CSV table of C-alpha atoms and ligand atoms in Angstrom, one decimal:
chain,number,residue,atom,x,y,z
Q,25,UNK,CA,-24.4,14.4,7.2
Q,26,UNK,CA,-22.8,15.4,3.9
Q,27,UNK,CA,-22.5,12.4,1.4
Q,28,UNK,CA,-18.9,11.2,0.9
Q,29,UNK,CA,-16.5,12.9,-1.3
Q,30,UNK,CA,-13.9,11.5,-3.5
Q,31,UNK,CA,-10.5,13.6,-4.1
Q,32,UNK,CA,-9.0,12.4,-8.1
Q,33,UNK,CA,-7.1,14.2,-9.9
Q,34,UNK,CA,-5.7,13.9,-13.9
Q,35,UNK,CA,-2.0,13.6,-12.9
Q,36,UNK,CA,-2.4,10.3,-11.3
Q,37,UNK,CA,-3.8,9.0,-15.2
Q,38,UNK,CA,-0.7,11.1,-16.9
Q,39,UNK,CA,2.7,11.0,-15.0
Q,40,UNK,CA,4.8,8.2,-14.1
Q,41,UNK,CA,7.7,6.8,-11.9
Q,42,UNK,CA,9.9,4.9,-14.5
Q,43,UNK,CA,9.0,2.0,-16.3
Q,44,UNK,CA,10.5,-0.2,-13.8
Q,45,UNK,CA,9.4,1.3,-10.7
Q,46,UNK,CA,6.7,-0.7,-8.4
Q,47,UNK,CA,4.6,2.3,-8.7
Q,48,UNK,CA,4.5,2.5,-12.4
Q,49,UNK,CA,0.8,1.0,-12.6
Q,50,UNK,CA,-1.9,2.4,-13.1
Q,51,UNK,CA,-3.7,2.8,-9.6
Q,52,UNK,CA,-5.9,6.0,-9.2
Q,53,UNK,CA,-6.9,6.4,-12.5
Q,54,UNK,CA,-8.2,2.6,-12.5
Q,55,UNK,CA,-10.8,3.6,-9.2
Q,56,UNK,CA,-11.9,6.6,-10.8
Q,57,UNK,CA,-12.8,5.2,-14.5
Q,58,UNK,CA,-14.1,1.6,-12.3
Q,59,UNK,CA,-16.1,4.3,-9.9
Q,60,UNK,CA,-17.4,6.3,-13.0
Q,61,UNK,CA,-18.3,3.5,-15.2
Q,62,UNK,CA,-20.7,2.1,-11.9
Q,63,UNK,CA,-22.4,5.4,-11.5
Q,64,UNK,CA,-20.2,6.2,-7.9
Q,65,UNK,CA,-18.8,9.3,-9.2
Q,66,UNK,CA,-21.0,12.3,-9.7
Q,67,UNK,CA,-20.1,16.1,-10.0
Q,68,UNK,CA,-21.4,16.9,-6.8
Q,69,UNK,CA,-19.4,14.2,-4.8
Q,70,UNK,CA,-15.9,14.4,-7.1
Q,71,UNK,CA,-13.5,17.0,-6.4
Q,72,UNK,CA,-10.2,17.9,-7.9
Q,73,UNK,CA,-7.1,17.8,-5.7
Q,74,UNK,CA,-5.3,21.0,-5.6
Q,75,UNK,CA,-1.2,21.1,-5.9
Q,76,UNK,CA,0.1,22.1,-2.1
Q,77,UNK,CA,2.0,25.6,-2.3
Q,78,UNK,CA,5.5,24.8,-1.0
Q,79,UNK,CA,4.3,27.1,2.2
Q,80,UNK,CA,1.7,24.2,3.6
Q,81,UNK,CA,4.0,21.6,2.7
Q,82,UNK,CA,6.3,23.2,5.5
Q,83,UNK,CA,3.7,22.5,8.5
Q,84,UNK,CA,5.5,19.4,8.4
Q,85,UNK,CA,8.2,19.4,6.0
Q,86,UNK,CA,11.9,21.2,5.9
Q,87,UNK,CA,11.8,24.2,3.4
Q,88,UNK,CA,15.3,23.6,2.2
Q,89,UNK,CA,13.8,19.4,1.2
Q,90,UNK,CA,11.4,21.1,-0.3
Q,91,UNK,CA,13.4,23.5,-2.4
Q,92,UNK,CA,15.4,20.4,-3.5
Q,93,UNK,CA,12.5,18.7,-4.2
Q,94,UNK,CA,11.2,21.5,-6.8
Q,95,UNK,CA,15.1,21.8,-7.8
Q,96,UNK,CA,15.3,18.3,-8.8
Q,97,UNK,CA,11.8,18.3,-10.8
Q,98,UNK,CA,12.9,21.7,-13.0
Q,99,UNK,CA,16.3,20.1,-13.4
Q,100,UNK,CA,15.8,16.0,-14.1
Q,101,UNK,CA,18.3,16.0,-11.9
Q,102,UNK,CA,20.2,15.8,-8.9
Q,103,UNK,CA,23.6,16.2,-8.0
Q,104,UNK,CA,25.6,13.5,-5.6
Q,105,UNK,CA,25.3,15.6,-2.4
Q,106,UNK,CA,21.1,16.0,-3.2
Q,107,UNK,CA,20.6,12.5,-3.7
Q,108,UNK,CA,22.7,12.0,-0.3
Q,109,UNK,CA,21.2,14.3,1.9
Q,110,UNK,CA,17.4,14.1,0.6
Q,111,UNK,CA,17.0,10.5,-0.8
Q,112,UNK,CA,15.8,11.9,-4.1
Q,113,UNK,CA,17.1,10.4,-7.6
Q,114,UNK,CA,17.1,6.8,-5.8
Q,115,UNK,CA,15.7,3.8,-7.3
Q,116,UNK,CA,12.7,4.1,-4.9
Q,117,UNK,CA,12.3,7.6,-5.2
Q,118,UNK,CA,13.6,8.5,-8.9
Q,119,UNK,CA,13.5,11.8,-10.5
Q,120,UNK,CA,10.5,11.7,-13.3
Q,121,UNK,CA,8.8,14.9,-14.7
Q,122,UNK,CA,6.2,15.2,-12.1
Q,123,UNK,CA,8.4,14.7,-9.1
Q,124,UNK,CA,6.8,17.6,-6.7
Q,125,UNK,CA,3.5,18.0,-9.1
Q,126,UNK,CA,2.4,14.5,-8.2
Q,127,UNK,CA,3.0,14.0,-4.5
Q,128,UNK,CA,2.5,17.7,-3.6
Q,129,UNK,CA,-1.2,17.1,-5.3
Q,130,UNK,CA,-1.7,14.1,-3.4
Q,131,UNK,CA,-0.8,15.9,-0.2
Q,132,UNK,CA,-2.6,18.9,-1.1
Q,133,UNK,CA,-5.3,16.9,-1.8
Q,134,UNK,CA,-5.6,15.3,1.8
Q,135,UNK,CA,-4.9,18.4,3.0
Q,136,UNK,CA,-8.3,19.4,1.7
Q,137,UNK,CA,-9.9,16.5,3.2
Q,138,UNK,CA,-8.9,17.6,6.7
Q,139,UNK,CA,-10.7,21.4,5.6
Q,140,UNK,CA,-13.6,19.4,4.1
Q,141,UNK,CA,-14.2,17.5,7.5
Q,142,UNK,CA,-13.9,20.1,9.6
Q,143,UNK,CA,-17.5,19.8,10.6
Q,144,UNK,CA,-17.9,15.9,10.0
Q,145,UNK,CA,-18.0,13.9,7.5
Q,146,UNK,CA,-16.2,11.5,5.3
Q,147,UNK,CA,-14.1,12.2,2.4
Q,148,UNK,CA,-11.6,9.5,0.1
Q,149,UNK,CA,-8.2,10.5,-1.2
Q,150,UNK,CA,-6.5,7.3,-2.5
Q,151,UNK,CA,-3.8,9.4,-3.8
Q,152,UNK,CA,-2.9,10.0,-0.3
Q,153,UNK,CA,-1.7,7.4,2.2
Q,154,UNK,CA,2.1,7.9,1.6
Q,155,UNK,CA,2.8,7.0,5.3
Q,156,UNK,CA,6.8,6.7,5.0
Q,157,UNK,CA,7.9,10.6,3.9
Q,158,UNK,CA,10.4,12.3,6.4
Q,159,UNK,CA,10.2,16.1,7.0
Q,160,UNK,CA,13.7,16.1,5.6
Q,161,UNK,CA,13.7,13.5,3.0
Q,162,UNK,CA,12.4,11.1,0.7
Q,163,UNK,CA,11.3,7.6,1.6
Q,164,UNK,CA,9.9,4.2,0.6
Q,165,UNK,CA,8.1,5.4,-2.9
Q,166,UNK,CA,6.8,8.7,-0.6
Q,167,UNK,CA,8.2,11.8,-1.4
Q,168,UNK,CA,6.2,13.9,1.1
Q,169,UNK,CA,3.8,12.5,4.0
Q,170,UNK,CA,0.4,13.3,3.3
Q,171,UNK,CA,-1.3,11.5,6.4
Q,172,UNK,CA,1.2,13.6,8.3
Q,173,UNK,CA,-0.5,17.0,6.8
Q,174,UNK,CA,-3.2,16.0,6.9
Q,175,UNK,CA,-3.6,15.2,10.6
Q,176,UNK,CA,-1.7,18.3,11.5
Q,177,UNK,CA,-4.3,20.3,9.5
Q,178,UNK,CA,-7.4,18.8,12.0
Q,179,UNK,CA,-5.4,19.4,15.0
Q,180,UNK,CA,-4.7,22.7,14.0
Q,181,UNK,CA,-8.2,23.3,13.1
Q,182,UNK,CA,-9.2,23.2,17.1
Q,183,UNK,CA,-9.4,19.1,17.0
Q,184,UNK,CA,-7.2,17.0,19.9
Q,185,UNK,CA,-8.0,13.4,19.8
Q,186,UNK,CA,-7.2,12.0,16.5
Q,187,UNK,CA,-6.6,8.2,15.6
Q,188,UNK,CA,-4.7,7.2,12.8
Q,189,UNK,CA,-5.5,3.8,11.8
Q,190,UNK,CA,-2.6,2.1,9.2
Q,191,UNK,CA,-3.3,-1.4,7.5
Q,192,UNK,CA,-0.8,-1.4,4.7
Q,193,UNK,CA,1.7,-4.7,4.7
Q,194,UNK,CA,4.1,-1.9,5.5
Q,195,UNK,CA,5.1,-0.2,8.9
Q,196,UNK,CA,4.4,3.8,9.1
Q,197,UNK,CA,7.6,4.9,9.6
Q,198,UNK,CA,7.1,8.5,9.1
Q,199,UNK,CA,3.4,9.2,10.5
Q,200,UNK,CA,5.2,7.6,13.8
Q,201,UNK,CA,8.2,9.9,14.0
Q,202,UNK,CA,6.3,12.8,13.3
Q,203,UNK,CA,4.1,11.9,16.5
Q,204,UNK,CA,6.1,10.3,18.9
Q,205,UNK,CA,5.2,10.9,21.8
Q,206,UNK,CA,2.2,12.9,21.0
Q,207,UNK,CA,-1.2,13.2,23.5
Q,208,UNK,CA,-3.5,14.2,20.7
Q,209,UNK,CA,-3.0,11.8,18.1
Q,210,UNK,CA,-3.2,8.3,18.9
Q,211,UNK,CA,-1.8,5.4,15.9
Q,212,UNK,CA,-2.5,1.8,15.5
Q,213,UNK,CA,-0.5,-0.1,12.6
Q,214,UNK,CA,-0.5,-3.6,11.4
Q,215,UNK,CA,2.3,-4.6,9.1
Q,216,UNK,CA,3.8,-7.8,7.8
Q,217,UNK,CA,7.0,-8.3,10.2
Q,218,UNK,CA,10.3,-8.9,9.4
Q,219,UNK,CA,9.4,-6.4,6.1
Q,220,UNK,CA,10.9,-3.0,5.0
Q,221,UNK,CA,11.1,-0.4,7.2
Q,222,UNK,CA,11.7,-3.0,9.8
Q,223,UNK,CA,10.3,-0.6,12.7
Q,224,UNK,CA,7.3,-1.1,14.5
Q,225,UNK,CA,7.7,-3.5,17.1
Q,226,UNK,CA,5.2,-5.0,19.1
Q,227,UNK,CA,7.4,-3.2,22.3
Q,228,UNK,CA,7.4,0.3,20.0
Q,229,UNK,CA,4.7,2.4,21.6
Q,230,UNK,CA,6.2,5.6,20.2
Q,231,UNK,CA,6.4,7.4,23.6
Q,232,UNK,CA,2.6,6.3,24.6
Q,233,UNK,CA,1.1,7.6,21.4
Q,234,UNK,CA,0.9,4.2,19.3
Q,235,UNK,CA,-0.3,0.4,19.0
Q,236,UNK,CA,2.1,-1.4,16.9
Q,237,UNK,CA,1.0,-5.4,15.4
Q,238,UNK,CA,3.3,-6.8,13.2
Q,239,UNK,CA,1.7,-9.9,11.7
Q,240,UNK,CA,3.1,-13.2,10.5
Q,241,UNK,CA,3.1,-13.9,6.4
Q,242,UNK,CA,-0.1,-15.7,5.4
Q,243,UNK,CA,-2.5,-13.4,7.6
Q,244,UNK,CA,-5.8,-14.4,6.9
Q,245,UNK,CA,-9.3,-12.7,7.0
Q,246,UNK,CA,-10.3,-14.4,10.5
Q,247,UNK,CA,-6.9,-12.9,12.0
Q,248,UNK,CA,-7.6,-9.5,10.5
Q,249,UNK,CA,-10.9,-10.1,12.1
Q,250,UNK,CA,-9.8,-10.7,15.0
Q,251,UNK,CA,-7.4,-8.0,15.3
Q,252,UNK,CA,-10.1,-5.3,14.4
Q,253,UNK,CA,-12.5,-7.2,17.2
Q,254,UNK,CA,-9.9,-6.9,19.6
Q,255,UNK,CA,-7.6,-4.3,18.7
Q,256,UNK,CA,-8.4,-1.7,16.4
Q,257,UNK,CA,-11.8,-0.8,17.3
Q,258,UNK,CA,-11.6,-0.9,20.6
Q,259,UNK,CA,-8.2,1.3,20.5
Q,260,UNK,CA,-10.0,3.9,18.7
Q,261,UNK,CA,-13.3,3.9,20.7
Q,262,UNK,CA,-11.2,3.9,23.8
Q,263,UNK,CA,-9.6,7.3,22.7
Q,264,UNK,CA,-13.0,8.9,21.9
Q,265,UNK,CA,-11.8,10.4,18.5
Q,266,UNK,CA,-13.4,13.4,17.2
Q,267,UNK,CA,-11.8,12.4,13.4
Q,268,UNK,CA,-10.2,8.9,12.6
Q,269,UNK,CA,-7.6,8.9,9.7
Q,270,UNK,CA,-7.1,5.8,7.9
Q,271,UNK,CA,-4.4,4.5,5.5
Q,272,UNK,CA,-5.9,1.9,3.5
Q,273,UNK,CA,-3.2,0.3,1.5
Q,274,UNK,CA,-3.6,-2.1,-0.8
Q,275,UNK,CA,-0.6,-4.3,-0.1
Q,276,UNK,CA,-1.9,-6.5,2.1
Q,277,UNK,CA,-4.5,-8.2,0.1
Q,278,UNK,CA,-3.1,-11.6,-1.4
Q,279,UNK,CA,-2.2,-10.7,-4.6
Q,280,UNK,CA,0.3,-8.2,-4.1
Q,281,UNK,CA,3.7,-8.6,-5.2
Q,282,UNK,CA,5.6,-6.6,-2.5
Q,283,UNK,CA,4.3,-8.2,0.5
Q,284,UNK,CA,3.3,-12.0,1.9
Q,285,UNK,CA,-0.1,-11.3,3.6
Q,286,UNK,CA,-3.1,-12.6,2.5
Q,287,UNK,CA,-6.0,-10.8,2.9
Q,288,UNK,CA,-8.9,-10.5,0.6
Q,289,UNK,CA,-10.7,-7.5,-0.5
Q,290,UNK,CA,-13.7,-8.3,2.5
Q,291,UNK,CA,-11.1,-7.6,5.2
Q,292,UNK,CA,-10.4,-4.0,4.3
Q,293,UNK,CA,-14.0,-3.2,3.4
Q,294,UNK,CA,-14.6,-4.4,6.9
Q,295,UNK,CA,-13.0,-2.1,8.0
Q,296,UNK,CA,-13.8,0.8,6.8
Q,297,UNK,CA,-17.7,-0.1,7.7
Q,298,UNK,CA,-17.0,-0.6,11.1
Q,299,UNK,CA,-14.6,2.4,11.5
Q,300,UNK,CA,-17.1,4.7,9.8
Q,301,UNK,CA,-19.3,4.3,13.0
Q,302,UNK,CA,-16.6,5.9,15.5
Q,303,UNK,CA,-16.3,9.0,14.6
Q,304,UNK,CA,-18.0,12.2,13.7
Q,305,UNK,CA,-14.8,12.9,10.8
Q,306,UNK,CA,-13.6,9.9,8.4
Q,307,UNK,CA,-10.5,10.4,6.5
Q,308,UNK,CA,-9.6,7.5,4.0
Q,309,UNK,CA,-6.3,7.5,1.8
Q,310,UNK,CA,-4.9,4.8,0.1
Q,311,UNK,CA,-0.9,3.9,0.0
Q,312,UNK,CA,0.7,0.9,-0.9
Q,313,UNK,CA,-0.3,-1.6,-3.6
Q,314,UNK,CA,1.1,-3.3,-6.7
Q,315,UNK,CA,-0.4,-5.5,-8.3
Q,316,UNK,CA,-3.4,-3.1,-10.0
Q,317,UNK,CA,-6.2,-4.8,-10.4
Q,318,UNK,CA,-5.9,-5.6,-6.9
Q,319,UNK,CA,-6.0,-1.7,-6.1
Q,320,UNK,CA,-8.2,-1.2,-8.6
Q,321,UNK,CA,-10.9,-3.4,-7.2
Q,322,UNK,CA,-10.3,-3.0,-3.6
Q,323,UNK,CA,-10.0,0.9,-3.7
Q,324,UNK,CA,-13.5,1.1,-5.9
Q,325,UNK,CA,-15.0,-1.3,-3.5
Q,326,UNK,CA,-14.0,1.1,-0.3
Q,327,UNK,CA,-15.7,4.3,-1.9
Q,328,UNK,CA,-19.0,1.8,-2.6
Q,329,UNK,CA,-18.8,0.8,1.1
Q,330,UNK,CA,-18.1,4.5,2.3
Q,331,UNK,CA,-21.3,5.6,0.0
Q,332,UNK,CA,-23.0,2.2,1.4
Q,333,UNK,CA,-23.2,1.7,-2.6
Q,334,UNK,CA,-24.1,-2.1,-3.5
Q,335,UNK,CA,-21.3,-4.2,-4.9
Q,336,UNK,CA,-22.1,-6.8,-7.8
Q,337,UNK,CA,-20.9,-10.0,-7.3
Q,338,UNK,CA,-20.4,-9.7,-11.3
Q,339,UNK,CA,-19.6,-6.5,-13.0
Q,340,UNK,CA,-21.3,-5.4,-16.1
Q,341,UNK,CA,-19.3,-5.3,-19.4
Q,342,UNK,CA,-18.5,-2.1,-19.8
Q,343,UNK,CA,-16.7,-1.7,-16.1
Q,344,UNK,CA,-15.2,-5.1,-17.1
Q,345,UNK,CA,-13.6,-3.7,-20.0
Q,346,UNK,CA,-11.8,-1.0,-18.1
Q,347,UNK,CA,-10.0,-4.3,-15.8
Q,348,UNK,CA,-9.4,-5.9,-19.4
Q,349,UNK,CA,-7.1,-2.9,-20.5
Q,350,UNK,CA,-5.1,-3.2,-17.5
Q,351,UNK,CA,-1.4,-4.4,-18.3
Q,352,UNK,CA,1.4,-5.6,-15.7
Q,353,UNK,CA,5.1,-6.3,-16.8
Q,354,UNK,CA,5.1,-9.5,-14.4
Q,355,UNK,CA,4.0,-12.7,-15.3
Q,356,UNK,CA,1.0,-13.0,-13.8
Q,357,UNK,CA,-0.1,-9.7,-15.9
Q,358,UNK,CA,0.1,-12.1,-19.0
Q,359,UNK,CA,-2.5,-14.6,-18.3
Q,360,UNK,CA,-4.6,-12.5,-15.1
Q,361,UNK,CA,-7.1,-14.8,-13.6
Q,362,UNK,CA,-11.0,-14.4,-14.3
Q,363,UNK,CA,-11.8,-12.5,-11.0
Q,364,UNK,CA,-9.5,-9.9,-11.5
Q,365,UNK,CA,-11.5,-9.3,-14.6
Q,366,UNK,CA,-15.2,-9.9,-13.5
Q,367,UNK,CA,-15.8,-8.9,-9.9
Q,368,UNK,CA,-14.5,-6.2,-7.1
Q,369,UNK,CA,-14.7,-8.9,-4.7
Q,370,UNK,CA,-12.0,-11.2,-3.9
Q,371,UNK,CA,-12.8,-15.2,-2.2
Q,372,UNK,CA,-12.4,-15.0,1.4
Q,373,UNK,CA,-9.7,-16.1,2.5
Q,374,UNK,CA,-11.1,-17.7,6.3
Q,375,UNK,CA,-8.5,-19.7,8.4
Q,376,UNK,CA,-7.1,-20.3,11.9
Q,377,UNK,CA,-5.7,-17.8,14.5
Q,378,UNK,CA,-2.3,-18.5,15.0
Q,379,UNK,CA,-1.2,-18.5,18.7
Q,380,UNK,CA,1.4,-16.0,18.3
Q,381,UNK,CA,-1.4,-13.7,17.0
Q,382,UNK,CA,-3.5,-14.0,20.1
Q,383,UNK,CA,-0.7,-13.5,22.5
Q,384,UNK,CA,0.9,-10.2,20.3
Q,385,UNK,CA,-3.1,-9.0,20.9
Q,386,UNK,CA,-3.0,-9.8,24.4
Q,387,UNK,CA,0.3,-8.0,25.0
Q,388,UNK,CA,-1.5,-4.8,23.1
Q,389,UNK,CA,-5.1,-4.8,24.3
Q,390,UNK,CA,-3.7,-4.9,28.0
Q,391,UNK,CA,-2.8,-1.3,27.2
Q,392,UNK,CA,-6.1,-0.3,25.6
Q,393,UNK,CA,-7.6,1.0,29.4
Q,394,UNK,CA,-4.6,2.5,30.7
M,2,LIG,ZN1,3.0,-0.7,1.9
């Protein structure tokens, strides 16, 4: 098989959402400077994400959003009735310079993941992963929905037994309504409950096309464990998938600011080695996370486990360096500890299985066979 490739682009290093916006980190440009200053990034497996033409952003999206999502970018502006109907010019989904440039490159860019898999293998977008976008409007930081595209673009390449696998602290909102109900794409999300979007419901099986868990706060690695044992890989071997989709968000890991779960960095690596194995296509995008040396390490650290790259325990100086010029307007940015300086990997973080957990699993895996 083809060695992995990694999707980056420059206009993740030069655009921004607002100085006050979650998103106004640095999160992309972090895992491609970390990746390049370890050796991970080479010319033959680094490719730049093109900008979607308006015309494949309407496989899934309205062409009138669209238009008044290119309207509002010319403009740096948008009237009442826009900001109404479309959810743009909102304080999660502001007008900035690079309004359609920057999402429509992320989408275009898992777009061209879905082409470069077409005959198996494994390609990264962390751009991508913006799991909350409507067809007809803006949503939750997500201006468009890339996993969406994405996943329509293997089914319409001949493909019809997809899962899409979502472990952000967030529900997919969007991915779900764009497949309710759906025979050829089967979803599995676990998300912090009682959290924004608030859908998802362990009772939500989206017609017969998804697996919802929401979790308790202060999910550890030996829950997440168990939920992949139990859960998630059986779920996707079960559907014998000829691509698997993942949305790797960083938000869950303990050191986020927007959510209360508590993984460490070994949980989502996990992961993404053990769903690696299923299926003959691997589509990895990132989505949410905040705190950004906690992207920054975790991201790098799930392109070194897609390449089966080593990680350090302790990284050199001159990778270090790039995590020292990291800044964060929160307090914790002031004084960051020394492992978000010196290593990718975060401490476990190994605990019981609460008995909620096990009985929200048993509820799901009884409809694993059926
Ligand atoms: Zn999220």
């Amino acid at each position: 098989m083809q060695s992995p490739i990694f999707i980056g682009s420059e206009i993740y290093c030069n655009s921004t959402y607002g100085s006050k916006h979650p998103l106004a980190i640095p999160r992309v440009s972090t895992v491609i400077d970390l990746c390049r200053a370890l050796g991970w990034l080479t010319p033959e497996n680094y490719r730049v994400s093109p900008c979607a033409k308006p015309s494949a952003l309407e496989t899934f999206h309205t062409p009138d959003y669209i238009a008044a999502l290119q309207k509002a970018e010319q403009d740096q502006y948008v009237s009442d009735e826009t900001r109404e109907r479309y959810a743009l010019g909102t304080l999660s989904n502001p007008v900035f310079p690079e309004m359609y440039r920057r999402p429509a490159t992320a989408a275009g860019g898992s777009m061209l993941a879905a082409e470069l898999i077409r005959d198996g293998g494994i390609v990264f977008n962390p751009a991508g992963g913006t799991h909350h976008g409507l067809a007809d409007r803006a949503n939750g930081f997500c201006y468009l929905n890339d996993p969406v595209l994405a996943i329509r673009t293997l089914l319409n390449s001949g493909l019809d037994r997809v899962v899409y696998i979502d472990i952000d602290a967030h529900h997919c909102d969007g991915v779900e309504a764009a497949f309710h109900g759906s025979t050829n794409l089967r979803m599995i999300s676990m998300h912090e409950a009682r959290r924004w979007p608030l859908t998802g419901t362990l009772d939500d099986d989206a017609g017969g096309a998804a697996f919802n868990l929401p979790v308790a706060r202060g999910l550890n690695d030996d829950e997440f464990s168990a939920i992949m044992d139990e859960l998630i890989l059986p779920a996707t071997a079960a559907f014998k998938p000829q691509a698997i989709v993942l949305q790797c968000g960083a938000d869950a890991v303990t050191e986020d600011p927007l959510s209360r779960l508590t993984l460490s960095s070994s949980s989502h690596w996990n992961a993404v080695a053990a769903l690696k194995e299923l299926a003959p296509r691997f589509l990895v995008l990132g989505g949410g996370g905040y705190n950004p040396w906690s992207v920054g390490r975790l991201w790098t650290g799930v392109w070194a486990t897609l390449n089966g790259f080593y990680i350090p325990d302790r990284l050199d100086t001159d990778t270090q360096t790039i995590l020292r010029a990291l800044t964060w307007n929160r307090s914790a940015g002031r004084n960051p500890p020394p492992h978000w300086l010196d290593t990718l990997r975060d401490a476990p973080n190994f605990g019981p299985i609460q008995e909620e957990l096990k009985q929200d699993l048993r509820r799901l895996t009884a409809r694993i066979s059926r």
